[in-house]
Coordinates of C-alpha atoms in Angstrom, one line a residue:
M53 CA -8.9 82.6 27.6
P54 CA -6.2 83.7 28.3
L55 CA -4.5 80.5 27.1
Y56 CA -0.7 80.1 27.3
R57 CA 1.5 77.4 26.0
P58 CA 5.3 76.9 25.6
P59 CA 6.9 78.0 22.3
A60 CA 7.7 74.4 21.4
E61 CA 3.9 73.6 21.4
A62 CA 2.9 76.1 18.8
E63 CA 2.0 73.6 16.1
N64 CA 0.6 70.9 18.5
L65 CA -3.0 70.3 19.7
I66 CA -3.9 72.0 22.9
I67 CA -6.5 70.4 25.1
Q68 CA -7.7 72.3 28.2
V69 CA -8.0 69.9 31.1
T70 CA -7.9 72.5 33.9
L71 CA -8.5 76.2 34.0
G72 CA -6.0 78.4 35.7
C73 CA -3.2 77.4 38.1
S74 CA -3.8 75.6 41.4
F75 CA -0.9 77.5 43.1
N76 CA -1.2 80.9 41.4
Q77 CA 1.0 82.8 43.9
C78 CA 4.3 83.4 42.0
S79 CA 4.9 87.1 42.3
F80 CA 6.2 87.6 38.8
C81 CA 3.4 85.7 37.0
A82 CA 0.0 87.2 36.0
M83 CA -0.9 84.5 33.5
Y84 CA -3.8 83.0 35.4
R85 CA -4.8 85.7 37.9
S86 CA -8.1 86.3 36.1
K87 CA -9.1 82.6 36.5
Q88 CA -10.2 80.5 39.4
Y89 CA -8.6 77.1 39.3
T90 CA -11.0 74.5 38.0
E91 CA -10.7 70.9 37.0
R92 CA -12.8 70.4 33.9
P93 CA -15.3 67.5 33.8
L94 CA -14.1 64.5 31.9
Q95 CA -17.1 64.7 29.5
A96 CA -16.1 68.2 28.5
V97 CA -12.5 67.3 28.0
F98 CA -13.5 64.2 26.0
A99 CA -15.7 66.4 23.8
D100 CA -12.8 68.7 23.0
I101 CA -10.6 65.7 22.3
H102 CA -13.1 64.2 19.8
Q103 CA -13.5 67.6 18.1
A104 CA -9.7 68.1 17.8
A105 CA -9.2 64.6 16.5
A106 CA -11.8 65.1 13.8
L107 CA -10.0 68.3 12.7
R108 CA -6.5 66.9 13.0
P109 CA -6.6 63.0 13.0
D110 CA -2.9 62.8 12.2
A111 CA -1.8 64.9 15.2
H112 CA 1.0 63.3 17.1
R113 CA 1.7 65.7 19.9
V114 CA -0.7 67.2 22.5
F115 CA -0.2 69.9 25.2
L116 CA -2.5 69.7 28.2
A117 CA -3.4 73.2 29.4
D118 CA -3.8 75.3 31.6
G119 CA -1.1 76.1 34.2
D120 CA -0.5 72.7 35.8
A121 CA -2.5 69.8 34.5
L122 CA -0.4 67.5 36.7
A123 CA -2.6 68.7 39.6
L124 CA -5.3 66.4 38.3
P125 CA -5.9 63.1 40.2
T126 CA -3.8 60.4 38.5
A127 CA -6.9 58.3 37.5
Q128 CA -8.4 61.4 35.8
L129 CA -5.2 62.1 33.9
L130 CA -4.9 58.5 32.8
A131 CA -8.5 58.5 31.5
I132 CA -7.6 61.6 29.4
L133 CA -4.3 60.1 28.1
R134 CA -6.0 56.8 27.1
E135 CA -8.7 58.7 25.3
L136 CA -6.1 60.7 23.4
A137 CA -4.3 57.5 22.4
R138 CA -7.6 55.9 21.3
V139 CA -8.6 58.6 18.9
L140 CA -5.1 59.8 17.8
P141 CA -3.4 56.7 16.4
R142 CA -0.2 58.6 15.7
L143 CA 0.1 60.1 19.2
T144 CA 3.8 60.0 20.4
R145 CA 3.9 62.7 23.1
V146 CA 1.7 64.5 25.6
S147 CA 3.1 67.4 27.7
C148 CA 2.0 69.8 30.3
Y149 CA 3.1 72.5 32.7
A150 CA 3.9 71.1 36.2
T151 CA 4.6 72.8 39.5
P152 CA 7.2 71.4 41.9
A153 CA 4.4 70.7 44.4
N154 CA 2.4 68.7 41.9
I155 CA 5.4 66.5 40.9
Q156 CA 6.1 66.0 44.6
R157 CA 2.5 64.8 45.3
K158 CA 2.7 62.1 42.7
S159 CA 4.3 58.9 43.7
A160 CA 7.1 57.4 41.6
D161 CA 4.8 54.7 40.4
E162 CA 2.1 57.2 39.4
L163 CA 4.6 59.2 37.4
A164 CA 5.9 56.1 35.7
L165 CA 2.4 55.0 34.8
L166 CA 1.6 58.4 33.3
Q167 CA 4.8 58.3 31.3
Q168 CA 3.9 54.8 30.0
N169 CA 0.7 56.4 28.8
K170 CA 2.7 59.0 26.8
L171 CA 2.7 61.9 29.2
N172 CA 6.5 62.1 28.7
L173 CA 7.4 65.8 28.9
L174 CA 6.9 68.2 31.8
Y175 CA 7.5 72.0 31.6
V176 CA 8.7 73.2 34.9
G177 CA 9.3 76.8 35.9
V178 CA 12.5 76.6 37.9
E179 CA 12.9 80.4 37.6
S180 CA 16.0 80.5 39.9
G181 CA 18.1 78.1 41.9
S182 CA 18.8 80.6 44.7
D183 CA 16.8 80.0 47.9
V184 CA 16.7 83.7 48.6
M185 CA 15.2 84.4 45.2
L186 CA 12.8 81.5 45.3
K187 CA 11.4 82.9 48.6
K188 CA 11.2 86.5 47.2
I189 CA 9.1 85.3 44.2
T190 CA 6.9 83.0 46.3
K191 CA 7.8 80.0 44.3
G192 CA 6.8 77.6 46.9
A193 CA 10.0 75.5 46.6
T194 CA 13.6 75.5 47.7
Q195 CA 16.7 74.6 45.6
R196 CA 16.8 71.2 47.3
R197 CA 13.1 70.5 46.6
M198 CA 13.6 71.5 43.0
I199 CA 16.5 69.1 42.6
E200 CA 14.4 66.3 44.3
V201 CA 11.3 66.7 42.0
L202 CA 13.3 67.2 38.8
S203 CA 15.3 64.0 39.6
K204 CA 12.0 62.2 40.5
A205 CA 10.4 63.1 37.1
H206 CA 13.6 62.1 35.3
A207 CA 13.7 58.7 37.1
S208 CA 10.1 58.0 36.0
G209 CA 11.3 58.3 32.4
M210 CA 9.8 61.7 31.8
K211 CA 11.7 64.5 30.1
V212 CA 11.9 67.8 31.8
S213 CA 11.9 71.2 30.1
A214 CA 13.1 73.8 32.7
T215 CA 12.8 77.5 32.4
V216 CA 14.9 80.2 34.1
I217 CA 14.1 83.9 34.3
L218 CA 17.1 86.2 33.7
G219 CA 17.0 89.5 35.5
L220 CA 14.8 88.1 38.3
G221 CA 17.1 89.2 41.1
G222 CA 17.6 92.7 39.8
S223 CA 21.0 94.3 40.3
T224 CA 21.2 93.5 44.0
H225 CA 20.8 89.7 43.7
S226 CA 22.1 89.0 40.2
D227 CA 25.2 87.0 41.2
E228 CA 23.3 85.1 43.8
H229 CA 20.5 84.3 41.3
I230 CA 22.8 82.9 38.7
D231 CA 25.1 81.1 41.1
G232 CA 22.2 79.3 42.7
T233 CA 20.7 78.5 39.3
I234 CA 24.0 77.0 38.1
A235 CA 24.2 74.9 41.2
L236 CA 20.7 73.6 40.7
L237 CA 21.1 72.8 37.0
N238 CA 24.4 71.0 37.7
S239 CA 22.7 68.7 40.1
A240 CA 19.3 68.1 38.5
P241 CA 18.9 66.1 35.2
V242 CA 16.9 68.2 32.7
T243 CA 16.5 67.5 29.0
Y244 CA 15.7 71.0 27.9
L245 CA 16.5 74.4 29.3
S246 CA 15.0 77.7 28.2
T247 CA 15.8 81.2 29.5
L248 CA 13.3 84.0 29.6
Q249 CA 13.9 87.7 30.4
L250 CA 12.0 89.2 33.3
Y251 CA 8.8 90.9 32.0
L252 CA 6.3 92.2 34.6
D253 CA 2.7 92.7 33.6
E254 CA 1.4 96.0 34.9
S255 CA -1.2 94.2 37.0
I256 CA 1.5 92.3 38.9
E257 CA 4.2 94.9 39.4
A258 CA 3.1 96.2 42.8
E259 CA 2.9 92.6 44.2
F260 CA 6.3 91.7 42.8
Y261 CA 8.0 94.7 44.4
K262 CA 6.2 94.2 47.7
K263 CA 7.2 90.6 47.9
F264 CA 10.7 91.3 46.8
G265 CA 11.1 93.1 50.2
E266 CA 13.7 95.7 49.2
P267 CA 14.2 98.2 46.4
F268 CA 14.4 96.5 43.0
E269 CA 16.6 97.8 40.3
A270 CA 15.9 96.2 36.9
L271 CA 18.7 95.0 34.7
E272 CA 19.3 96.6 31.3
D273 CA 19.7 94.3 28.3
F274 CA 23.5 94.1 28.5
A275 CA 23.5 93.2 32.1
V276 CA 21.0 90.4 31.3
L277 CA 23.3 89.2 28.6
G278 CA 26.0 89.1 31.3
E279 CA 23.8 86.8 33.4
Q280 CA 23.3 84.6 30.3
Q281 CA 27.1 84.5 29.8
R282 CA 27.7 83.5 33.4
L283 CA 25.0 80.9 33.3
I284 CA 26.2 79.2 30.2
S285 CA 29.9 79.4 31.3
G286 CA 29.1 77.7 34.6
L287 CA 26.9 74.8 33.4
N288 CA 28.3 71.3 33.7
P289 CA 25.0 69.4 33.7
P290 CA 24.7 65.7 34.6
Q291 CA 23.4 65.0 31.1
P292 CA 23.5 67.0 27.8
I293 CA 20.9 69.8 27.7
V294 CA 19.1 71.2 24.6
F295 CA 19.3 75.0 25.3
R296 CA 17.0 77.7 23.9
S297 CA 16.4 81.4 24.5
N298 CA 13.8 81.8 21.8
H299 CA 11.0 83.0 24.0
A300 CA 9.6 86.4 22.9
S301 CA 10.8 88.1 26.1
N302 CA 14.4 87.6 25.3
A303 CA 16.7 90.3 23.9
L304 CA 18.8 87.7 22.1
A305 CA 17.6 84.4 20.7
L306 CA 20.1 81.6 21.1
A307 CA 20.0 77.8 20.4
G308 CA 22.4 75.0 21.0
N309 CA 23.3 72.0 23.1
L310 CA 25.2 72.2 26.3
P311 CA 28.0 71.7 27.0
R312 CA 28.9 70.9 23.4
D313 CA 28.0 74.4 22.0
R314 CA 29.1 76.4 24.9
E315 CA 31.9 78.3 23.0
K316 CA 29.6 79.1 20.1
L317 CA 26.9 80.5 22.4
L318 CA 29.4 82.6 24.3
L319 CA 30.8 83.9 21.0
Q320 CA 27.3 85.0 20.0
L321 CA 26.7 86.7 23.4
G322 CA 30.0 88.4 23.1
E323 CA 29.1 89.8 19.6
A324 CA 25.8 91.1 21.0
T325 CA 27.6 92.7 23.9
E326 CA 30.0 94.4 21.5
G327 CA 27.1 95.6 19.3
T328 CA 28.0 93.5 16.2
R329 CA 24.9 91.2 16.7
P330 CA 21.6 93.0 16.9
L331 CA 19.2 92.6 19.8
R332 CA 15.5 92.0 19.4
P333 CA 13.7 95.4 19.5
K334 CA 11.9 96.0 22.7
F335 CA 8.6 96.9 21.1
I336 CA 8.2 93.3 19.8
R337 CA 9.1 91.6 23.1
S338 CA 6.3 90.2 25.3
L339 CA 5.2 87.1 27.2

């Protein structure tokens, strides 16, 4: 512990193949600061797989934790995937978090081979499409690099679930943050898109403000909803996107497909802005 997983993985098996995050420098993220990145021995991973399979032999989806299981050598990942398939006969999907750098390090053939062995969904923290913002949060990638790695994963047959953090640029860089994000998502093929609302753990606040490099004025809920409106209005993705804002940090939970449900989502956002649709109380929001 701590152990994190995407909301969509709540009912699925979780197998820890790494501890922590190999990058662990994003200024907004405190998830793995208490852990040193470690690749767990295969024997330990296999023991967990066998224990999980004994408890849930009919499981058909597995999430590989911690922060970026794709950092593992391809041969090691393949051994894990093949063991999962051997002991879970109904297995249809394996997923994991993936950093842009770890996608970049895998060749196209390696990604395709992993996909053929059922690692077919990557969760990628895009956070922003603005080069200025990506530098301020120490993401370790540019907009161009993000587009390249997301396209690379898509070409291998993998689905990509991308996340964007609303409010990340504060009041000063709000427009730049959303405009860059629209440009990125209109150029990169993603299957799923989720928005989170900026939430800084107390342990990371000082680092975030220091790396931001200028005074940061946080956005209130209605300004964040304004960012959401601009994002949804501007998206014309290269393929349909399943959109969600159901993460616990969000002031308003939304769900739909883009561009098909654009007007419905904008209507719900308008109702929230006008006060006729309630927002999630702040005391129950969290990471």
